[in-house]
PDB file of N, CA and C in Angstrom:
ATOM      1  N   MET A   1       0.944  -1.197  -0.109  1.00 80.00           N
ATOM      2  CA  MET A   1       0.029   0.054   0.030  1.00 80.00           C
ATOM      3  C   MET A   1       0.951   1.270   0.122  1.00 80.00           C
ATOM      4  N   ARG A   2       0.505   2.192  -0.857  1.00 93.00           N
ATOM      5  CA  ARG A   2       1.233   3.530  -0.930  1.00 93.00           C
ATOM      6  C   ARG A   2       0.349   4.627  -0.618  1.00 93.00           C
ATOM      7  N   ALA A   3       0.752   5.602   0.015  1.00 95.00           N
ATOM      8  CA  ALA A   3       0.074   6.857   0.216  1.00 95.00           C
ATOM      9  C   ALA A   3       0.476   7.814  -0.851  1.00 95.00           C
ATOM     10  N   LEU A   4      -0.637   8.132  -1.566  1.00 95.00           N
ATOM     11  CA  LEU A   4      -0.540   9.064  -2.700  1.00 95.00           C
ATOM     12  C   LEU A   4      -1.112  10.496  -2.477  1.00 95.00           C
ATOM     13  N   TYR A   5      -0.523  11.645  -2.911  1.00 95.00           N
ATOM     14  CA  TYR A   5      -1.017  12.862  -2.715  1.00 95.00           C
ATOM     15  C   TYR A   5      -1.439  13.438  -4.156  1.00 95.00           C
ATOM     16  N   LEU A   6      -2.624  13.602  -4.426  1.00 96.00           N
ATOM     17  CA  LEU A   6      -2.995  14.148  -5.825  1.00 96.00           C
ATOM     18  C   LEU A   6      -3.275  15.588  -5.846  1.00 96.00           C
ATOM     19  N   ASP A   7      -2.537  16.266  -6.579  1.00 95.00           N
ATOM     20  CA  ASP A   7      -2.880  17.765  -6.702  1.00 95.00           C
ATOM     21  C   ASP A   7      -4.067  17.914  -7.576  1.00 95.00           C
ATOM     22  N   THR A   8      -4.501  19.117  -7.776  1.00 96.00           N
ATOM     23  CA  THR A   8      -5.771  19.275  -8.671  1.00 96.00           C
ATOM     24  C   THR A   8      -5.548  18.703 -10.201  1.00 96.00           C
ATOM     25  N   SER A   9      -4.265  19.042 -10.667  1.00 96.00           N
ATOM     26  CA  SER A   9      -4.368  18.614 -12.083  1.00 96.00           C
ATOM     27  C   SER A   9      -4.156  16.914 -12.191  1.00 96.00           C
ATOM     28  N   ALA A  10      -3.687  16.231 -11.047  1.00 97.00           N
ATOM     29  CA  ALA A  10      -3.751  14.886 -11.100  1.00 97.00           C
ATOM     30  C   ALA A  10      -5.141  14.341 -10.816  1.00 97.00           C
ATOM     31  N   LEU A  11      -5.687  15.115  -9.895  1.00 97.00           N
ATOM     32  CA  LEU A  11      -7.102  14.668  -9.554  1.00 97.00           C
ATOM     33  C   LEU A  11      -8.030  14.757 -10.675  1.00 97.00           C
ATOM     34  N   ALA A  12      -8.020  15.817 -11.518  1.00 97.00           N
ATOM     35  CA  ALA A  12      -8.799  16.060 -12.633  1.00 97.00           C
ATOM     36  C   ALA A  12      -8.821  14.937 -13.563  1.00 97.00           C
ATOM     37  N   LYS A  13      -7.613  14.151 -13.519  1.00 97.00           N
ATOM     38  CA  LYS A  13      -7.587  13.165 -14.502  1.00 97.00           C
ATOM     39  C   LYS A  13      -8.534  11.911 -14.197  1.00 97.00           C
ATOM     40  N   ARG A  14      -8.947  11.715 -13.001  1.00 97.00           N
ATOM     41  CA  ARG A  14      -9.721  10.671 -12.527  1.00 97.00           C
ATOM     42  C   ARG A  14     -11.194  11.229 -12.959  1.00 97.00           C
ATOM     43  N   TYR A  15     -11.476  12.288 -13.230  1.00 96.00           N
ATOM     44  CA  TYR A  15     -12.975  12.650 -13.376  1.00 96.00           C
ATOM     45  C   TYR A  15     -13.172  13.146 -14.819  1.00 96.00           C
ATOM     46  N   LEU A  16     -12.020  13.625 -15.343  1.00 95.00           N
ATOM     47  CA  LEU A  16     -12.214  14.340 -16.786  1.00 95.00           C
ATOM     48  C   LEU A  16     -11.105  13.444 -17.675  1.00 95.00           C
ATOM     49  N   LEU A  17     -11.429  13.146 -18.899  1.00 93.00           N
ATOM     50  CA  LEU A  17     -10.695  12.255 -19.990  1.00 93.00           C
ATOM     51  C   LEU A  17      -9.592  13.228 -20.401  1.00 93.00           C
ATOM     52  N   GLU A  18      -8.294  13.039 -19.867  1.00 93.00           N
ATOM     53  CA  GLU A  18      -7.134  13.778 -20.490  1.00 93.00           C
ATOM     54  C   GLU A  18      -6.044  12.745 -20.361  1.00 93.00           C
ATOM     55  N   ALA A  19      -4.930  13.148 -20.916  1.00 96.00           N
ATOM     56  CA  ALA A  19      -3.676  12.342 -20.805  1.00 96.00           C
ATOM     57  C   ALA A  19      -3.294  11.953 -19.585  1.00 96.00           C
ATOM     58  N   GLY A  20      -3.038  10.634 -19.223  1.00 96.00           N
ATOM     59  CA  GLY A  20      -2.744  10.371 -17.846  1.00 96.00           C
ATOM     60  C   GLY A  20      -3.891   9.804 -17.049  1.00 96.00           C
ATOM     61  N   SER A  21      -5.127   9.807 -17.536  1.00 97.00           N
ATOM     62  CA  SER A  21      -6.335   9.564 -16.979  1.00 97.00           C
ATOM     63  C   SER A  21      -6.317   7.904 -16.514  1.00 97.00           C
ATOM     64  N   ALA A  22      -5.703   7.118 -17.631  1.00 97.00           N
ATOM     65  CA  ALA A  22      -6.063   5.762 -17.248  1.00 97.00           C
ATOM     66  C   ALA A  22      -5.002   5.598 -16.000  1.00 97.00           C
ATOM     67  N   TRP A  23      -3.839   5.983 -15.912  1.00 97.00           N
ATOM     68  CA  TRP A  23      -2.894   5.733 -14.773  1.00 97.00           C
ATOM     69  C   TRP A  23      -3.477   6.219 -13.436  1.00 97.00           C
ATOM     70  N   VAL A  24      -4.017   7.428 -13.478  1.00 97.00           N
ATOM     71  CA  VAL A  24      -4.584   7.927 -12.257  1.00 97.00           C
ATOM     72  C   VAL A  24      -5.655   7.065 -11.744  1.00 97.00           C
ATOM     73  N   ARG A  25      -6.553   6.546 -12.597  1.00 96.00           N
ATOM     74  CA  ARG A  25      -7.845   5.827 -12.488  1.00 96.00           C
ATOM     75  C   ARG A  25      -7.302   4.639 -11.777  1.00 96.00           C
ATOM     76  N   SER A  26      -6.298   4.065 -12.338  1.00 96.00           N
ATOM     77  CA  SER A  26      -5.652   2.618 -11.937  1.00 96.00           C
ATOM     78  C   SER A  26      -5.137   2.875 -10.480  1.00 96.00           C
ATOM     79  N   VAL A  27      -4.314   3.827 -10.093  1.00 96.00           N
ATOM     80  CA  VAL A  27      -3.759   3.918  -8.776  1.00 96.00           C
ATOM     81  C   VAL A  27      -4.848   4.336  -7.740  1.00 96.00           C
ATOM     82  N   THR A  28      -6.087   4.845  -8.306  1.00 95.00           N
ATOM     83  CA  THR A  28      -6.881   5.431  -7.228  1.00 95.00           C
ATOM     84  C   THR A  28      -8.078   4.373  -7.086  1.00 95.00           C
ATOM     85  N   GLN A  29      -8.248   3.247  -7.757  1.00 92.00           N
ATOM     86  CA  GLN A  29      -9.082   1.991  -7.572  1.00 92.00           C
ATOM     87  C   GLN A  29      -9.021   1.634  -6.186  1.00 92.00           C
ATOM     88  N   ALA A  30     -10.146   1.324  -5.658  1.00 89.00           N
ATOM     89  CA  ALA A  30     -10.222   0.764  -4.141  1.00 89.00           C
ATOM     90  C   ALA A  30      -9.170  -0.622  -4.227  1.00 89.00           C
ATOM     91  N   ASP A  31      -9.207  -1.483  -5.375  1.00 91.00           N
ATOM     92  CA  ASP A  31      -8.430  -2.541  -5.392  1.00 91.00           C
ATOM     93  C   ASP A  31      -7.009  -2.300  -5.407  1.00 91.00           C
ATOM     94  N   ALA A  32      -6.519  -1.226  -5.821  1.00 93.00           N
ATOM     95  CA  ALA A  32      -5.139  -0.904  -5.907  1.00 93.00           C
ATOM     96  C   ALA A  32      -4.548  -0.828  -4.527  1.00 93.00           C
ATOM     97  N   GLY A  33      -5.308  -0.452  -3.340  1.00 93.00           N
ATOM     98  CA  GLY A  33      -4.770  -0.471  -2.006  1.00 93.00           C
ATOM     99  C   GLY A  33      -4.008   0.550  -1.752  1.00 93.00           C
ATOM    100  N   ASN A  34      -4.228   1.725  -2.376  1.00 96.00           N
ATOM    101  CA  ASN A  34      -3.479   2.988  -1.979  1.00 96.00           C
ATOM    102  C   ASN A  34      -4.371   3.924  -1.229  1.00 96.00           C
ATOM    103  N   THR A  35      -3.565   4.736  -0.319  1.00 96.00           N
ATOM    104  CA  THR A  35      -4.254   5.772   0.449  1.00 96.00           C
ATOM    105  C   THR A  35      -4.111   6.975  -0.239  1.00 96.00           C
ATOM    106  N   VAL A  36      -5.210   7.633  -0.562  1.00 97.00           N
ATOM    107  CA  VAL A  36      -5.178   8.772  -1.537  1.00 97.00           C
ATOM    108  C   VAL A  36      -5.515   9.983  -0.697  1.00 97.00           C
ATOM    109  N   TRP A  37      -4.485  11.114  -0.757  1.00 97.00           N
ATOM    110  CA  TRP A  37      -4.689  12.351  -0.017  1.00 97.00           C
ATOM    111  C   TRP A  37      -4.861  13.438  -1.027  1.00 97.00           C
ATOM    112  N   ILE A  38      -5.712  14.287  -0.692  1.00 97.00           N
ATOM    113  CA  ILE A  38      -5.945  15.446  -1.569  1.00 97.00           C
ATOM    114  C   ILE A  38      -6.321  16.715  -0.698  1.00 97.00           C
ATOM    115  N   SER A  39      -6.123  17.925  -1.303  1.00 94.00           N
ATOM    116  CA  SER A  39      -6.357  19.146  -0.365  1.00 94.00           C
ATOM    117  C   SER A  39      -7.806  19.531  -0.659  1.00 94.00           C
ATOM    118  N   ARG A  40      -8.290  20.151   0.450  1.00 91.00           N
ATOM    119  CA  ARG A  40      -9.771  20.542   0.327  1.00 91.00           C
ATOM    120  C   ARG A  40      -9.863  21.482  -0.733  1.00 91.00           C
ATOM    121  N   ALA A  41      -8.739  22.362  -0.849  1.00 91.00           N
ATOM    122  CA  ALA A  41      -8.713  23.213  -2.067  1.00 91.00           C
ATOM    123  C   ALA A  41      -8.957  22.672  -3.502  1.00 91.00           C
ATOM    124  N   ALA A  42      -8.401  21.416  -3.529  1.00 95.00           N
ATOM    125  CA  ALA A  42      -8.471  20.760  -4.867  1.00 95.00           C
ATOM    126  C   ALA A  42      -9.933  20.356  -5.181  1.00 95.00           C
ATOM    127  N   THR A  43     -10.785  20.254  -4.319  1.00 94.00           N
ATOM    128  CA  THR A  43     -12.152  19.968  -4.604  1.00 94.00           C
ATOM    129  C   THR A  43     -12.933  21.271  -5.260  1.00 94.00           C
ATOM    130  N   VAL A  44     -12.457  22.382  -4.773  1.00 93.00           N
ATOM    131  CA  VAL A  44     -13.016  23.723  -5.313  1.00 93.00           C
ATOM    132  C   VAL A  44     -12.379  23.955  -6.668  1.00 93.00           C
ATOM    133  N   GLU A  45     -11.000  23.698  -6.662  1.00 95.00           N
ATOM    134  CA  GLU A  45     -10.305  24.001  -8.080  1.00 95.00           C
ATOM    135  C   GLU A  45     -11.013  23.085  -9.139  1.00 95.00           C
ATOM    136  N   LEU A  46     -11.263  21.715  -8.683  1.00 96.00           N
ATOM    137  CA  LEU A  46     -11.709  20.756  -9.744  1.00 96.00           C
ATOM    138  C   LEU A  46     -13.068  21.150 -10.277  1.00 96.00           C
ATOM    139  N   THR A  47     -13.890  21.592  -9.159  1.00 95.00           N
ATOM    140  CA  THR A  47     -15.250  22.112  -9.537  1.00 95.00           C
ATOM    141  C   THR A  47     -15.159  23.138 -10.616  1.00 95.00           C
ATOM    142  N   SER A  48     -14.316  24.200 -10.298  1.00 95.00           N
ATOM    143  CA  SER A  48     -14.009  25.140 -11.150  1.00 95.00           C
ATOM    144  C   SER A  48     -13.686  24.719 -12.480  1.00 95.00           C
ATOM    145  N   ALA A  49     -12.874  23.865 -12.753  1.00 96.00           N
ATOM    146  CA  ALA A  49     -12.373  23.267 -13.890  1.00 96.00           C
ATOM    147  C   ALA A  49     -13.370  22.496 -14.755  1.00 96.00           C
ATOM    148  N   VAL A  50     -14.365  21.826 -13.966  1.00 97.00           N
ATOM    149  CA  VAL A  50     -15.478  21.242 -14.604  1.00 97.00           C
ATOM    150  C   VAL A  50     -16.373  22.265 -15.217  1.00 97.00           C
ATOM    151  N   CYS A  51     -16.704  23.396 -14.462  1.00 96.00           N
ATOM    152  CA  CYS A  51     -17.474  24.460 -14.769  1.00 96.00           C
ATOM    153  C   CYS A  51     -16.868  25.088 -16.005  1.00 96.00           C
ATOM    154  N   ARG A  52     -15.621  25.411 -16.066  1.00 96.00           N
ATOM    155  CA  ARG A  52     -14.904  25.975 -17.183  1.00 96.00           C
ATOM    156  C   ARG A  52     -15.094  25.057 -18.509  1.00 96.00           C
ATOM    157  N   ARG A  53     -15.036  23.797 -18.457  1.00 96.00           N
ATOM    158  CA  ARG A  53     -15.208  23.062 -19.509  1.00 96.00           C
ATOM    159  C   ARG A  53     -16.527  22.914 -20.037  1.00 96.00           C
ATOM    160  N   LEU A  54     -17.416  22.929 -19.191  1.00 96.00           N
ATOM    161  CA  LEU A  54     -18.961  23.119 -19.566  1.00 96.00           C
ATOM    162  C   LEU A  54     -19.088  24.371 -20.180  1.00 96.00           C
ATOM    163  N   ARG A  55     -18.584  25.600 -19.768  1.00 97.00           N
ATOM    164  CA  ARG A  55     -18.764  26.871 -20.594  1.00 97.00           C
ATOM    165  C   ARG A  55     -18.224  26.741 -22.017  1.00 97.00           C
ATOM    166  N   GLU A  56     -17.018  26.111 -22.039  1.00 97.00           N
ATOM    167  CA  GLU A  56     -16.212  26.007 -23.251  1.00 97.00           C
ATOM    168  C   GLU A  56     -16.862  25.092 -24.267  1.00 97.00           C
ATOM    169  N   GLY A  57     -17.774  24.156 -23.625  1.00 97.00           N
ATOM    170  CA  GLY A  57     -18.553  23.190 -24.486  1.00 97.00           C
ATOM    171  C   GLY A  57     -17.699  21.839 -24.739  1.00 97.00           C
ATOM    172  N   THR A  58     -16.747  21.658 -23.955  1.00 95.00           N
ATOM    173  CA  THR A  58     -15.855  20.399 -24.115  1.00 95.00           C
ATOM    174  C   THR A  58     -16.394  19.245 -23.050  1.00 95.00           C
ATOM    175  N   LEU A  59     -17.466  19.731 -22.264  1.00 96.00           N
ATOM    176  CA  LEU A  59     -18.180  18.753 -21.450  1.00 96.00           C
ATOM    177  C   LEU A  59     -19.716  18.961 -21.719  1.00 96.00           C
ATOM    178  N   SER A  60     -20.453  17.881 -21.774  1.00 97.00           N
ATOM    179  CA  SER A  60     -21.929  17.979 -21.734  1.00 97.00           C
ATOM    180  C   SER A  60     -22.396  18.289 -20.163  1.00 97.00           C
ATOM    181  N   HIS A  61     -23.659  18.782 -20.204  1.00 97.00           N
ATOM    182  CA  HIS A  61     -24.153  18.952 -18.665  1.00 97.00           C
ATOM    183  C   HIS A  61     -24.297  17.559 -17.988  1.00 97.00           C
ATOM    184  N   ALA A  62     -24.469  16.544 -18.731  1.00 97.00           N
ATOM    185  CA  ALA A  62     -24.639  15.279 -18.110  1.00 97.00           C
ATOM    186  C   ALA A  62     -23.081  14.934 -17.503  1.00 97.00           C
ATOM    187  N   GLU A  63     -22.124  14.938 -18.422  1.00 96.00           N
ATOM    188  CA  GLU A  63     -20.796  14.758 -18.094  1.00 96.00           C
ATOM    189  C   GLU A  63     -20.379  15.478 -16.907  1.00 96.00           C
ATOM    190  N   ALA A  64     -20.736  16.776 -16.924  1.00 97.00           N
ATOM    191  CA  ALA A  64     -20.359  17.840 -15.733  1.00 97.00           C
ATOM    192  C   ALA A  64     -21.078  17.317 -14.448  1.00 97.00           C
ATOM    193  N   ASP A  65     -22.270  17.057 -14.587  1.00 97.00           N
ATOM    194  CA  ASP A  65     -23.052  16.590 -13.404  1.00 97.00           C
ATOM    195  C   ASP A  65     -22.424  15.295 -12.684  1.00 97.00           C
ATOM    196  N   ASP A  66     -22.117  14.216 -13.671  1.00 97.00           N
ATOM    197  CA  ASP A  66     -21.511  13.081 -13.293  1.00 97.00           C
ATOM    198  C   ASP A  66     -20.126  13.184 -12.497  1.00 97.00           C
ATOM    199  N   ALA A  67     -19.392  14.143 -13.097  1.00 96.00           N
ATOM    200  CA  ALA A  67     -18.019  14.371 -12.757  1.00 96.00           C
ATOM    201  C   ALA A  67     -18.229  15.070 -11.329  1.00 96.00           C
ATOM    202  N   GLU A  68     -19.065  15.906 -11.072  1.00 96.00           N
ATOM    203  CA  GLU A  68     -19.221  16.580  -9.717  1.00 96.00           C
ATOM    204  C   GLU A  68     -19.827  15.520  -8.765  1.00 96.00           C
ATOM    205  N   ARG A  69     -20.958  14.808  -9.123  1.00 97.00           N
ATOM    206  CA  ARG A  69     -21.521  13.873  -8.106  1.00 97.00           C
ATOM    207  C   ARG A  69     -20.413  12.675  -7.722  1.00 97.00           C
ATOM    208  N   THR A  70     -19.608  12.356  -8.665  1.00 96.00           N
ATOM    209  CA  THR A  70     -18.627  11.283  -8.256  1.00 96.00           C
ATOM    210  C   THR A  70     -17.606  11.751  -7.366  1.00 96.00           C
ATOM    211  N   LEU A  71     -17.298  13.053  -7.698  1.00 96.00           N
ATOM    212  CA  LEU A  71     -16.276  13.725  -6.841  1.00 96.00           C
ATOM    213  C   LEU A  71     -16.775  13.741  -5.432  1.00 96.00           C
ATOM    214  N   ARG A  72     -18.029  14.331  -5.196  1.00 96.00           N
ATOM    215  CA  ARG A  72     -18.668  14.462  -3.835  1.00 96.00           C
ATOM    216  C   ARG A  72     -18.663  13.197  -3.221  1.00 96.00           C
ATOM    217  N   THR A  73     -19.031  12.140  -3.884  1.00 96.00           N
ATOM    218  CA  THR A  73     -19.072  10.729  -3.315  1.00 96.00           C
ATOM    219  C   THR A  73     -17.728  10.292  -2.891  1.00 96.00           C
ATOM    220  N   ASP A  74     -16.748  10.437  -3.674  1.00 96.00           N
ATOM    221  CA  ASP A  74     -15.385  10.021  -3.503  1.00 96.00           C
ATOM    222  C   ASP A  74     -14.629  10.732  -2.405  1.00 96.00           C
ATOM    223  N   VAL A  75     -15.018  12.154  -2.296  1.00 95.00           N
ATOM    224  CA  VAL A  75     -14.360  12.764  -1.267  1.00 95.00           C
ATOM    225  C   VAL A  75     -14.968  12.384   0.069  1.00 95.00           C
ATOM    226  N   SER A  76     -16.124  11.799   0.239  1.00 95.00           N
ATOM    227  CA  SER A  76     -16.717  11.463   1.455  1.00 95.00           C
ATOM    228  C   SER A  76     -16.367   9.904   1.871  1.00 95.00           C
ATOM    229  N   THR A  77     -15.933   9.189   0.739  1.00 95.00           N
ATOM    230  CA  THR A  77     -15.829   7.797   0.910  1.00 95.00           C
ATOM    231  C   THR A  77     -14.385   7.326   0.773  1.00 95.00           C
ATOM    232  N   GLU A  78     -13.665   7.975   0.042  1.00 94.00           N
ATOM    233  CA  GLU A  78     -12.322   7.406  -0.519  1.00 94.00           C
ATOM    234  C   GLU A  78     -11.042   8.247  -0.278  1.00 94.00           C
ATOM    235  N   TYR A  79     -11.175   9.429  -0.167  1.00 96.00           N
ATOM    236  CA  TYR A  79      -9.887  10.312   0.054  1.00 96.00           C
ATOM    237  C   TYR A  79      -9.697  10.857   1.453  1.00 96.00           C
ATOM    238  N   HIS A  80      -8.628  11.033   1.799  1.00 96.00           N
ATOM    239  CA  HIS A  80      -8.069  11.615   3.048  1.00 96.00           C
ATOM    240  C   HIS A  80      -7.848  13.082   2.761  1.00 96.00           C
ATOM    241  N   LEU A  81      -8.466  13.984   3.448  1.00 94.00           N
ATOM    242  CA  LEU A  81      -8.417  15.534   3.075  1.00 94.00           C
ATOM    243  C   LEU A  81      -7.349  16.185   3.966  1.00 94.00           C
ATOM    244  N   VAL A  82      -6.549  16.935   3.310  1.00 91.00           N
ATOM    245  CA  VAL A  82      -5.677  17.846   3.951  1.00 91.00           C
ATOM    246  C   VAL A  82      -6.421  19.248   3.876  1.00 91.00           C
ATOM    247  N   GLU A  83      -6.601  19.677   5.255  1.00 86.00           N
ATOM    248  CA  GLU A  83      -7.376  21.131   5.186  1.00 86.00           C
ATOM    249  C   GLU A  83      -6.321  22.028   5.181  1.00 86.00           C
ATOM    250  N   LEU A  84      -6.696  23.262   4.454  1.00 77.00           N
ATOM    251  CA  LEU A  84      -5.705  24.214   4.188  1.00 77.00           C
ATOM    252  C   LEU A  84      -5.909  25.315   5.321  1.00 77.00           C
ATOM    253  N   SER A  85      -4.968  25.158   6.208  1.00 73.00           N
ATOM    254  CA  SER A  85      -4.792  25.959   7.432  1.00 73.00           C
ATOM    255  C   SER A  85      -3.674  26.974   6.996  1.00 73.00           C
ATOM    256  N   ALA A  86      -3.491  27.997   7.933  1.00 74.00           N
ATOM    257  CA  ALA A  86      -2.410  28.786   7.871  1.00 74.00           C
ATOM    258  C   ALA A  86      -1.051  28.053   7.987  1.00 74.00           C
ATOM    259  N   GLU A  87      -1.050  27.083   8.860  1.00 75.00           N
ATOM    260  CA  GLU A  87       0.165  26.267   9.151  1.00 75.00           C
ATOM    261  C   GLU A  87       0.494  25.604   7.888  1.00 75.00           C
ATOM    262  N   VAL A  88      -0.467  24.931   7.214  1.00 64.00           N
ATOM    263  CA  VAL A  88      -0.198  23.970   5.929  1.00 64.00           C
ATOM    264  C   VAL A  88       0.322  25.138   4.819  1.00 64.00           C
ATOM    265  N   ALA A  89      -0.472  26.226   4.721  1.00 64.00           N
ATOM    266  CA  ALA A  89      -0.023  27.196   3.634  1.00 64.00           C
ATOM    267  C   ALA A  89       1.463  27.566   3.830  1.00 64.00           C
ATOM    268  N   ILE A  90       1.791  27.888   5.090  1.00 71.00           N
ATOM    269  CA  ILE A  90       2.988  28.571   5.413  1.00 71.00           C
ATOM    270  C   ILE A  90       4.079  27.538   5.185  1.00 71.00           C
ATOM    271  N   SER A  91       3.776  26.032   5.492  1.00 69.00           N
ATOM    272  CA  SER A  91       4.779  25.166   5.365  1.00 69.00           C
ATOM    273  C   SER A  91       5.137  24.773   3.796  1.00 69.00           C
ATOM    274  N   MET A  92       4.309  25.427   2.782  1.00 60.00           N
ATOM    275  CA  MET A  92       4.398  25.051   1.427  1.00 60.00           C
ATOM    276  C   MET A  92       5.478  26.181   0.950  1.00 60.00           C
ATOM    277  N   TRP A  93       5.635  27.043   1.407  1.00 60.00           N
ATOM    278  CA  TRP A  93       6.572  28.101   0.951  1.00 60.00           C
ATOM    279  C   TRP A  93       7.827  27.757   0.766  1.00 60.00           C
TER     280      TRP A  93
END
């Protein structure tokens, strides 16, 4: 079992089809046995990316709804969240 931290660009690959999606999906599947960590900020950033693609016409409303619904479910059942506190933000500098 590995601990993986996915930033927003990596997390997006699980919900939006782009280069690298197959690999991210494979390592985040429950049977891969990995612990996946994400930042709370990544959920907001990913939602923003989904909305942008919807506005641009590269995602349908159904695809956007599915991505957001799946993300919400996964956040509550699969991911470990790193909350963005002042201490966390300062340690990143």
